[in-house]
mmCIF file of C-alpha atoms in Angstrom:
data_model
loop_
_atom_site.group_PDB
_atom_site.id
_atom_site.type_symbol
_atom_site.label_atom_id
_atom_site.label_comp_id
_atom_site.label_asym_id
_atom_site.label_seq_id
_atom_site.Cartn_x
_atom_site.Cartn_y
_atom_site.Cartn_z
ATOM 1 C CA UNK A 11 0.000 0.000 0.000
ATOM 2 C CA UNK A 12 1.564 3.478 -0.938
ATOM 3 C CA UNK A 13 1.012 5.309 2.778
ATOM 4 C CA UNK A 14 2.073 8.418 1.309
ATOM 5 C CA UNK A 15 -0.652 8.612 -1.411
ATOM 6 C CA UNK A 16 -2.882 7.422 1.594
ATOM 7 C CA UNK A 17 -1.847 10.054 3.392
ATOM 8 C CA UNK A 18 -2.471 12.932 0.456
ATOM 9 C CA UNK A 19 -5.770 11.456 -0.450
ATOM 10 C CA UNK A 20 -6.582 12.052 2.892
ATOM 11 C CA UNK A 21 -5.512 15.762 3.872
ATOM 12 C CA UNK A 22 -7.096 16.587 0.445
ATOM 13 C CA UNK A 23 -10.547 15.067 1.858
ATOM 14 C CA UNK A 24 -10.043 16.815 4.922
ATOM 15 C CA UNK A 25 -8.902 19.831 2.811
ATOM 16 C CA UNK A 26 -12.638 19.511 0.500
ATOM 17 C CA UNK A 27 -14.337 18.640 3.531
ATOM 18 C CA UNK A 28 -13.479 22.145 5.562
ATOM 19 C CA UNK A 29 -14.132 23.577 2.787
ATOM 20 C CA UNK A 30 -17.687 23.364 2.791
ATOM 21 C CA UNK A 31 -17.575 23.601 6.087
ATOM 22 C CA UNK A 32 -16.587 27.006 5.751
ATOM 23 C CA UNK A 33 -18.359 27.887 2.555
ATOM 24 C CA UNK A 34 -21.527 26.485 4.752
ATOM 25 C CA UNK A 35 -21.001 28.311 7.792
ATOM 26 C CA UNK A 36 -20.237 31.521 6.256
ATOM 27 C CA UNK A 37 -21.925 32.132 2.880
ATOM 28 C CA UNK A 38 -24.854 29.994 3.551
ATOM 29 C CA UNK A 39 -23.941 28.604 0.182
ATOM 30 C CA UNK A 40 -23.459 24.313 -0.657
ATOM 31 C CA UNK A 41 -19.940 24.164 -2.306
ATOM 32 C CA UNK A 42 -21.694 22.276 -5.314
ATOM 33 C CA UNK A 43 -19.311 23.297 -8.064
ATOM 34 C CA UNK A 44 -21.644 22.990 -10.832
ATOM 35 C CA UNK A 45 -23.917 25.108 -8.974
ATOM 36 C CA UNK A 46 -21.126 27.900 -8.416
ATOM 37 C CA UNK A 47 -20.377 27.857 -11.882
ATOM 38 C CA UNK A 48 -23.649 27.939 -13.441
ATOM 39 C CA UNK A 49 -24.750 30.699 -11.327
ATOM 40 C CA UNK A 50 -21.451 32.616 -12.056
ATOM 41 C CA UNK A 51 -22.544 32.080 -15.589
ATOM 42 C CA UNK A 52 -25.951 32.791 -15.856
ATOM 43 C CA UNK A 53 -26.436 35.070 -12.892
ATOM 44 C CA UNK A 54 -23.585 36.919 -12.961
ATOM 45 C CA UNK A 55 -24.396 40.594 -11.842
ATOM 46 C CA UNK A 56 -26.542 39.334 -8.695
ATOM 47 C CA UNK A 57 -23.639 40.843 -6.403
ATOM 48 C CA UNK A 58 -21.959 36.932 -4.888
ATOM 49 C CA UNK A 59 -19.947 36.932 -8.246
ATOM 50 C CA UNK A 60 -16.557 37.412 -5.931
ATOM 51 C CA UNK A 61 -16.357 34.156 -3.682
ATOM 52 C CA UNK A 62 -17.742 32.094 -6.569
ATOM 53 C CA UNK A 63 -14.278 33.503 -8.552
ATOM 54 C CA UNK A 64 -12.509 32.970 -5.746
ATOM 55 C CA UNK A 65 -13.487 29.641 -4.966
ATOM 56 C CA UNK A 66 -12.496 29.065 -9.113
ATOM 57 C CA UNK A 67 -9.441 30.453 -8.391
ATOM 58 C CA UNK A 68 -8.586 27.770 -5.295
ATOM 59 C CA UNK A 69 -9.704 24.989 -7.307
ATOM 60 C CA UNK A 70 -7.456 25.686 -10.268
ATOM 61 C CA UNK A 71 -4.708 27.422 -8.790
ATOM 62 C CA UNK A 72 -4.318 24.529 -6.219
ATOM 63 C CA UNK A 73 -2.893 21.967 -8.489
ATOM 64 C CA UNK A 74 -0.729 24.351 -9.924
ATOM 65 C CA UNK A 75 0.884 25.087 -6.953
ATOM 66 C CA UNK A 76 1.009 21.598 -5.726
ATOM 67 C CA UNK A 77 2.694 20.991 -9.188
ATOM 68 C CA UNK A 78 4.979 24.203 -8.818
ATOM 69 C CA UNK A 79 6.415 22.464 -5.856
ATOM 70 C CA UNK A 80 7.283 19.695 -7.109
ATOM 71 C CA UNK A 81 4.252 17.615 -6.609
ATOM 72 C CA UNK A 82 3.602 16.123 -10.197
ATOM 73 C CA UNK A 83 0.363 15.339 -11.817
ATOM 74 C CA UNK A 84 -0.276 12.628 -9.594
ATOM 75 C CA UNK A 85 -0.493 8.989 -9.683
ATOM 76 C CA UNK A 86 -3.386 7.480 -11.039
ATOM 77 C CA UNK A 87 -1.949 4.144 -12.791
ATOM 78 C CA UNK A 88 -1.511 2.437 -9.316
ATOM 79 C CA UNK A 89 2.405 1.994 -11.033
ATOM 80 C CA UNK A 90 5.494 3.838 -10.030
ATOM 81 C CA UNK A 91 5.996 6.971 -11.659
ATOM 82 C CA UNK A 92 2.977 7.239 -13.679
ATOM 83 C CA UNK A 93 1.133 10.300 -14.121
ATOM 84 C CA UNK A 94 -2.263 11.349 -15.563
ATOM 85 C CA UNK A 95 -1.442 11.674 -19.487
ATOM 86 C CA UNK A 96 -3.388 12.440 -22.509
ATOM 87 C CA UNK A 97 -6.833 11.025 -23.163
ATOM 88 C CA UNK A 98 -6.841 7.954 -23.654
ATOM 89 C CA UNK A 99 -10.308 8.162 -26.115
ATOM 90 C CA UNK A 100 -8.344 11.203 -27.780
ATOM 91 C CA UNK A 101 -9.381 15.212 -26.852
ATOM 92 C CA UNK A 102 -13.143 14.949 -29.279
ATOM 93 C CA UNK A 103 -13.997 11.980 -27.082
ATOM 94 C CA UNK A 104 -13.456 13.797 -24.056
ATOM 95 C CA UNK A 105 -15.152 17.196 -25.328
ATOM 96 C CA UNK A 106 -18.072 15.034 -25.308
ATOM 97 C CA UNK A 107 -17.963 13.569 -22.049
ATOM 98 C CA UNK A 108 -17.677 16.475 -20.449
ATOM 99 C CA UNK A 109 -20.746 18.085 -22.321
ATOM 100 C CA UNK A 110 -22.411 14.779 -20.845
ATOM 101 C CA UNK A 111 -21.272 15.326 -17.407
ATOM 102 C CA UNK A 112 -22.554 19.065 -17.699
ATOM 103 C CA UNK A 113 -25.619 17.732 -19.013
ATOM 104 C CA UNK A 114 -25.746 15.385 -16.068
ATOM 105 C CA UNK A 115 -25.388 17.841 -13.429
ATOM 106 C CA UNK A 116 -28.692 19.936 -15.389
ATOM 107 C CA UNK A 117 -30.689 16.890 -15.022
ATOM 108 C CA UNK A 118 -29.771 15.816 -10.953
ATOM 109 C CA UNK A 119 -29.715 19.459 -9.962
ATOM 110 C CA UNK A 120 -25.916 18.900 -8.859
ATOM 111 C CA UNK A 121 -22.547 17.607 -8.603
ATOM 112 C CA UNK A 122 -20.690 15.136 -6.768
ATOM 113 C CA UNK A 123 -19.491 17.875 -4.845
ATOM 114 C CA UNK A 124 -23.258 19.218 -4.168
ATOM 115 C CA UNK A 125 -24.406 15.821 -3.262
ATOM 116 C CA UNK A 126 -21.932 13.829 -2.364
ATOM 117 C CA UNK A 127 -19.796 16.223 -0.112
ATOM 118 C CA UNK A 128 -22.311 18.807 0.823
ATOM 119 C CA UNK A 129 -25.672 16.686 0.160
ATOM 120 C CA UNK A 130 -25.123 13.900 2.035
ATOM 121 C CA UNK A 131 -23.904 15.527 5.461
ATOM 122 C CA UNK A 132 -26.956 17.197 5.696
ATOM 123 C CA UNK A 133 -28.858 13.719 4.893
ATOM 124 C CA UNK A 134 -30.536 15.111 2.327
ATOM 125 C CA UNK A 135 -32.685 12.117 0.686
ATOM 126 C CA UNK A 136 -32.535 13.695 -2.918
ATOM 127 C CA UNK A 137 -28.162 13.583 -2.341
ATOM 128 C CA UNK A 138 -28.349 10.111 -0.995
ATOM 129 C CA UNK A 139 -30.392 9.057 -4.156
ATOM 130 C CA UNK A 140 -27.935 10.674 -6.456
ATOM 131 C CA UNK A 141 -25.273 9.601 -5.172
ATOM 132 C CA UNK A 142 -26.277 6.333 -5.444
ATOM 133 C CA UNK A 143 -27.335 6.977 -9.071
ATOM 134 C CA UNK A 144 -23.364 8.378 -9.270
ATOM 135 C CA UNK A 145 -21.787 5.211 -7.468
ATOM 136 C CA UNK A 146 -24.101 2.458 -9.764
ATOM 137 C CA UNK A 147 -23.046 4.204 -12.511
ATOM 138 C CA UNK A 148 -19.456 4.592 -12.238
ATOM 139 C CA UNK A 149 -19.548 0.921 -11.183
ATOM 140 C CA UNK A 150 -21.346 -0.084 -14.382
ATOM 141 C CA UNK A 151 -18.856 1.857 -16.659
ATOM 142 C CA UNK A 152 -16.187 0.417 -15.035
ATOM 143 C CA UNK A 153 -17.648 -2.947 -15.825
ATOM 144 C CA UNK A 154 -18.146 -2.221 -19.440
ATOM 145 C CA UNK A 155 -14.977 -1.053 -19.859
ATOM 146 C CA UNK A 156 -12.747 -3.645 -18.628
ATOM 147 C CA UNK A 157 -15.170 -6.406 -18.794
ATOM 148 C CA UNK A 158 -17.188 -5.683 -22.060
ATOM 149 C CA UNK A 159 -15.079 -3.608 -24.253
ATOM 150 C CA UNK A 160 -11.597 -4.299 -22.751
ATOM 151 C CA UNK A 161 -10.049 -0.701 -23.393
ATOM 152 C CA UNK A 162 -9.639 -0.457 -19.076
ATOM 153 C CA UNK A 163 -6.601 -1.849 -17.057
#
């Protein structure tokens, strides 16, 4: 077991976690990022533009500085020394999944973030039941994938 990705995966839980904590406790606001972004988008002159940029700014600037020290891109292979790389379906591939997964947080009114950080502290039933909806489907991809198609690992 790699303790020191343990241990990262861990502060960076904690990290998320006091985040919306904090975002909770004073803003009133769920740190749902598909929420924060779609509002900053569509609502824009309402007057809470500022933390929503801010928050934007933390998530991307984070990983840059993590990489600016030294930290890499991560290891996602389970191997030593490997890093997330290009696509593996190629960049068109991935434009559409990611207008699906925008399309997916439209239809369950949130994110994994919304529901699965935020939502399912404050037992929300409608979090619990995406989440669920999240975890089955993830599973059943995974399945496909490696079992069906064979392009996993």
């Amino acid at each position: 077991m790699d303790w020191i990705a343990s241990l990262q995966g861990l502060v960076g839980g904690v990290l998320i976690g006091l985040s919306a904590v904090w975002l909770m406790g004073a803003l009133g606001r769920i740190a749902g990022i598909s929420g924060i972004i779609g509002n900053l988008i569509t609502q824009r002159p309402k007057g809470d533009s500022a933390w929503r940029i801010a928050f934007l700014f933390g998530l991307v600037s984070g990983p840059l500085l993590v990489m600016a020290m030294g930290g890499g891109l991560g290891n996602v292979a389970d191997a030593p020394g490997a890093v997330i790389g290009a696509p593996a379906g190629g960049v068109p591939l991935m434009l559409i999944a990611g207008l699906l997964v925008g399309l997916g947080t439209g239809l369950g009114s949130g994110c994994t973030s919304g529901h699965g950080v935020c939502g399912l502290a404050r037992l929300s039933p409608r979090s619990m039941a995406a989440t669920g909806v999240f975890i089955l489907t993830a599973v059943a991809t995974v399945y496909v994938m490696r079992h069906m198609i064979g392009g996993g690992v």
